[in-house]
């Protein structure tokens, strides 16, 4: 074989090896940056608003659907104090009738097992089980409302419906490593979701879904909070606070205080 051809082939191989190492280096740097971002603390803000004309106060407590139990303990304590002061507590909870469960999953693509899978592996607590709802008011839409509004799936997680929630409990990964991976994944999901929401970036393939799962629920809880002039404390997902605050501002409310809580993961 001609020496020039051999030299050319050797140079090509060297170039591919060099580019491969560069690509691996870039991937490692990207992974490190994402991991560092996911490892940063998550905060939940308590927004206090007042209507100077009616003197009504509305507190919006940002919630996480999954967090360490200590977070829900703090929220429950704060809500209890507000109730003593005469506030009414409005909380989020999309109620899905058993007869609508299959259609809800089919229409939205959301599996009810997702939270259970992460909860089992992360050791975290679920909002629906830890938030104290005694003598509180559910201020949310129903699963049927979402079914009626959404005509095609938007988040295709329905295949997880048949996954055993204990699947990852029996694998070869050390439990504490699996717990760390699960918690980091949850934190990254929360951070990305909040980033997209703050900058009005909609990656959903179905605008109907966003309108009902975010906008309609925001309107629902705001209308409910204004039915009477009683002071309210609202516990709703963090991605709802921006929309709720904007709707309240349109009704003459202004923000007068913020309190930040660091959430343990």
Tab-separated table of N, CA, C and O in Angstrom, residues 89-147:
chain	number	residue	atom	x	y	z
A	89	UNK	N	-57.809	28.932	54.665
A	89	UNK	CA	-56.766	28.230	53.914
A	89	UNK	C	-57.353	27.611	52.651
A	89	UNK	O	-58.271	26.793	52.714
A	90	UNK	N	-56.815	28.006	51.487
A	90	UNK	CA	-57.214	27.427	50.210
A	90	UNK	C	-56.057	26.580	49.676
A	90	UNK	O	-54.921	27.059	49.607
A	91	UNK	N	-56.347	25.350	49.304
A	91	UNK	CA	-55.260	24.469	48.837
A	91	UNK	C	-55.587	23.868	47.471
A	91	UNK	O	-56.735	23.832	47.040
A	92	UNK	N	-54.536	23.401	46.784
A	92	UNK	CA	-54.690	22.797	45.464
A	92	UNK	C	-54.850	21.283	45.581
A	92	UNK	O	-54.207	20.644	46.394
A	93	UNK	N	-55.734	20.738	44.784
A	93	UNK	CA	-55.890	19.284	44.688
A	93	UNK	C	-56.864	18.969	43.556
A	93	UNK	O	-58.061	19.215	43.673
A	94	UNK	N	-56.318	18.478	42.466
A	94	UNK	CA	-57.161	18.073	41.345
A	94	UNK	C	-57.764	16.713	41.689
A	94	UNK	O	-57.063	15.715	41.760
A	95	UNK	N	-59.055	16.688	41.926
A	95	UNK	CA	-59.740	15.451	42.299
A	95	UNK	C	-60.158	14.710	41.031
A	95	UNK	O	-60.814	15.273	40.154
A	96	UNK	N	-59.768	13.440	40.952
A	96	UNK	CA	-60.099	12.611	39.794
A	96	UNK	C	-60.981	11.461	40.259
A	96	UNK	O	-60.552	10.624	41.058
A	97	UNK	N	-62.221	11.424	39.804
A	97	UNK	CA	-63.121	10.319	40.147
A	97	UNK	C	-62.578	9.013	39.576
A	97	UNK	O	-61.931	9.004	38.519
A	98	UNK	N	-62.854	7.926	40.274
A	98	UNK	CA	-62.374	6.615	39.830
A	98	UNK	C	-62.821	6.303	38.400
A	98	UNK	O	-62.057	5.753	37.605
A	99	UNK	N	-64.045	6.699	38.073
A	99	UNK	CA	-64.573	6.416	36.737
A	99	UNK	C	-63.882	7.228	35.643
A	99	UNK	O	-63.933	6.883	34.458
A	100	UNK	N	-63.209	8.328	36.045
A	100	UNK	CA	-62.518	9.178	35.070
A	100	UNK	C	-61.018	8.909	35.017
A	100	UNK	O	-60.315	9.490	34.185
A	101	UNK	N	-60.524	8.036	35.895
A	101	UNK	CA	-59.081	7.834	36.016
A	101	UNK	C	-58.425	7.382	34.709
A	101	UNK	O	-57.417	7.939	34.274
A	102	UNK	N	-59.005	6.356	34.075
A	102	UNK	CA	-58.427	5.822	32.834
A	102	UNK	C	-58.461	6.861	31.717
A	102	UNK	O	-57.487	7.027	30.972
A	103	UNK	N	-59.575	7.591	31.605
A	103	UNK	CA	-59.708	8.599	30.557
A	103	UNK	C	-58.766	9.777	30.815
A	103	UNK	O	-58.203	10.351	29.874
A	104	UNK	N	-58.571	10.121	32.081
A	104	UNK	CA	-57.647	11.198	32.445
A	104	UNK	C	-56.238	10.852	31.982
A	104	UNK	O	-55.533	11.665	31.398
A	105	UNK	N	-55.812	9.615	32.254
A	105	UNK	CA	-54.482	9.173	31.847
A	105	UNK	C	-54.354	9.133	30.327
A	105	UNK	O	-53.349	9.553	29.758
A	106	UNK	N	-55.407	8.668	29.668
A	106	UNK	CA	-55.391	8.584	28.213
A	106	UNK	C	-55.332	9.967	27.583
A	106	UNK	O	-54.598	10.199	26.627
A	107	UNK	N	-56.097	10.913	28.136
A	107	UNK	CA	-56.209	12.250	27.553
A	107	UNK	C	-54.986	13.115	27.859
A	107	UNK	O	-54.554	13.899	27.022
A	108	UNK	N	-54.437	12.988	29.069
A	108	UNK	CA	-53.321	13.840	29.460
A	108	UNK	C	-51.972	13.160	29.296
A	108	UNK	O	-50.943	13.823	29.222
A	109	UNK	N	-51.960	11.830	29.279
A	109	UNK	CA	-50.700	11.104	29.206
A	109	UNK	C	-49.971	11.057	30.530
A	109	UNK	O	-48.806	10.671	30.616
A	110	UNK	N	-50.646	11.445	31.615
A	110	UNK	CA	-50.011	11.490	32.931
A	110	UNK	C	-50.414	10.269	33.751
A	110	UNK	O	-51.595	9.989	33.921
A	111	UNK	N	-49.415	9.579	34.276
A	111	UNK	CA	-49.677	8.402	35.094
A	111	UNK	C	-49.696	8.766	36.568
A	111	UNK	O	-48.869	9.539	37.042
A	112	UNK	N	-50.628	8.197	37.302
A	112	UNK	CA	-50.710	8.452	38.741
A	112	UNK	C	-49.560	7.812	39.500
A	112	UNK	O	-49.329	8.120	40.672
A	113	UNK	N	-48.818	6.894	38.855
A	113	UNK	CA	-47.729	6.201	39.534
A	113	UNK	C	-46.411	6.969	39.536
A	113	UNK	O	-45.478	6.588	40.242
A	114	UNK	N	-46.310	8.044	38.750
A	114	UNK	CA	-45.039	8.747	38.640
A	114	UNK	C	-44.543	9.228	39.995
A	114	UNK	O	-43.406	8.998	40.377
A	115	UNK	N	-45.402	9.917	40.730
A	115	UNK	CA	-44.987	10.454	42.032
A	115	UNK	C	-44.625	9.335	42.993
A	115	UNK	O	-43.696	9.459	43.785
A	116	UNK	N	-45.356	8.213	42.910
A	116	UNK	CA	-45.074	7.089	43.802
A	116	UNK	C	-43.711	6.480	43.509
A	116	UNK	O	-42.976	6.088	44.419
A	117	UNK	N	-43.360	6.387	42.213
A	117	UNK	CA	-42.064	5.817	41.843
A	117	UNK	C	-40.934	6.661	42.416
A	117	UNK	O	-40.010	6.144	43.055
A	118	UNK	N	-40.994	7.980	42.210
A	118	UNK	CA	-39.949	8.860	42.732
A	118	UNK	C	-39.958	8.888	44.251
A	118	UNK	O	-38.921	8.945	44.895
A	119	UNK	N	-41.150	8.862	44.840
A	119	UNK	CA	-41.256	8.912	46.297
A	119	UNK	C	-40.596	7.693	46.923
A	119	UNK	O	-39.862	7.802	47.904
A	120	UNK	N	-40.835	6.516	46.367
A	120	UNK	CA	-40.257	5.285	46.903
A	120	UNK	C	-38.742	5.291	46.833
A	120	UNK	O	-38.070	4.764	47.718
A	121	UNK	N	-38.177	5.871	45.779
A	121	UNK	CA	-36.730	5.847	45.603
A	121	UNK	C	-36.014	7.008	46.269
A	121	UNK	O	-34.836	6.901	46.592
A	122	UNK	N	-36.712	8.110	46.454
A	122	UNK	CA	-36.059	9.304	46.994
A	122	UNK	C	-36.184	9.427	48.507
A	122	UNK	O	-35.414	10.130	49.141
A	123	UNK	N	-37.190	8.761	49.080
A	123	UNK	CA	-37.415	8.897	50.511
A	123	UNK	C	-38.085	10.206	50.873
A	123	UNK	O	-38.176	10.562	52.052
A	124	UNK	N	-38.570	10.947	49.854
A	124	UNK	CA	-39.230	12.226	50.101
A	124	UNK	C	-40.707	12.017	50.393
A	124	UNK	O	-41.240	10.929	50.193
A	125	UNK	N	-41.346	13.067	50.860
A	125	UNK	CA	-42.768	13.006	51.166
A	125	UNK	C	-43.571	13.671	50.060
A	125	UNK	O	-43.062	14.516	49.320
A	126	UNK	N	-44.841	13.283	49.964
A	126	UNK	CA	-45.720	13.808	48.918
A	126	UNK	C	-46.665	14.831	49.525
A	126	UNK	O	-47.240	14.627	50.595
A	127	UNK	N	-46.820	15.964	48.830
A	127	UNK	CA	-47.636	17.076	49.328
A	127	UNK	C	-49.044	16.635	49.716
A	127	UNK	O	-49.564	17.006	50.777
A	128	UNK	N	-49.674	15.826	48.849
A	128	UNK	CA	-51.052	15.432	49.090
A	128	UNK	C	-51.247	14.678	50.388
A	128	UNK	O	-52.326	14.712	50.988
A	129	UNK	N	-50.185	14.005	50.845
A	129	UNK	CA	-50.292	13.209	52.067
A	129	UNK	C	-49.875	13.978	53.315
A	129	UNK	O	-50.284	13.642	54.430
A	130	UNK	N	-49.056	15.016	53.146
A	130	UNK	CA	-48.487	15.708	54.300
A	130	UNK	C	-49.144	17.052	54.626
A	130	UNK	O	-49.063	17.525	55.755
A	131	UNK	N	-49.768	17.679	53.638
A	131	UNK	CA	-50.387	18.981	53.905
A	131	UNK	C	-51.654	18.799	54.729
A	131	UNK	O	-52.520	17.992	54.397
A	132	UNK	N	-51.758	19.550	55.808
A	132	UNK	CA	-52.932	19.473	56.680
A	132	UNK	C	-54.102	20.219	56.041
A	132	UNK	O	-54.054	21.434	55.848
A	133	UNK	N	-55.163	19.474	55.696
A	133	UNK	CA	-56.304	20.069	55.001
A	133	UNK	C	-57.549	20.166	55.884
A	133	UNK	O	-58.629	20.510	55.407
A	134	UNK	N	-57.383	19.863	57.162
A	134	UNK	CA	-58.515	19.932	58.080
A	134	UNK	C	-58.984	21.379	58.205
A	134	UNK	O	-58.190	22.299	58.383
A	135	UNK	N	-60.294	21.572	58.079
A	135	UNK	CA	-60.911	22.901	58.136
A	135	UNK	C	-60.313	23.844	57.096
A	135	UNK	O	-60.149	25.049	57.325
A	136	UNK	N	-59.950	23.272	55.948
A	136	UNK	CA	-59.431	24.062	54.838
A	136	UNK	C	-60.361	23.904	53.640
A	136	UNK	O	-61.258	23.058	53.646
A	137	UNK	N	-60.138	24.704	52.607
A	137	UNK	CA	-61.027	24.718	51.442
A	137	UNK	C	-60.246	24.299	50.196
A	137	UNK	O	-59.229	24.918	49.859
A	138	UNK	N	-60.734	23.268	49.522
A	138	UNK	CA	-60.115	22.877	48.251
A	138	UNK	C	-60.517	23.899	47.191
A	138	UNK	O	-61.694	24.139	46.958
A	139	UNK	N	-59.521	24.511	46.569
A	139	UNK	CA	-59.785	25.546	45.565
A	139	UNK	C	-59.118	25.131	44.261
A	139	UNK	O	-58.067	25.659	43.881
A	140	UNK	N	-59.701	24.163	43.614
A	140	UNK	CA	-59.083	23.619	42.411
A	140	UNK	C	-60.150	23.043	41.493
A	140	UNK	O	-61.295	22.829	41.902
A	141	UNK	N	-59.747	22.773	40.250
A	141	UNK	CA	-60.656	22.174	39.286
A	141	UNK	C	-60.655	20.654	39.478
A	141	UNK	O	-59.970	20.140	40.365
A	142	UNK	N	-61.395	19.952	38.658
A	142	UNK	CA	-61.462	18.493	38.763
A	142	UNK	C	-60.771	17.842	37.569
A	142	UNK	O	-60.466	18.489	36.564
A	143	UNK	N	-60.549	16.532	37.703
A	143	UNK	CA	-59.980	15.794	36.596
A	143	UNK	C	-60.862	15.856	35.364
A	143	UNK	O	-60.378	15.892	34.230
A	144	UNK	N	-62.175	15.901	35.589
A	144	UNK	CA	-63.126	15.981	34.476
A	144	UNK	C	-62.962	17.293	33.709
A	144	UNK	O	-63.076	17.319	32.469
A	145	UNK	N	-62.658	18.377	34.421
A	145	UNK	CA	-62.417	19.661	33.759
A	145	UNK	C	-61.238	19.567	32.803
A	145	UNK	O	-61.257	20.121	31.700
A	146	UNK	N	-60.192	18.863	33.252
A	146	UNK	CA	-58.992	18.713	32.422
A	146	UNK	C	-59.292	17.813	31.229
A	146	UNK	O	-58.886	18.098	30.094
A	147	UNK	N	-60.026	16.724	31.479
A	147	UNK	CA	-60.400	15.808	30.395
A	147	UNK	C	-61.180	16.548	29.311
A	147	UNK	O	-60.945	16.369	28.116
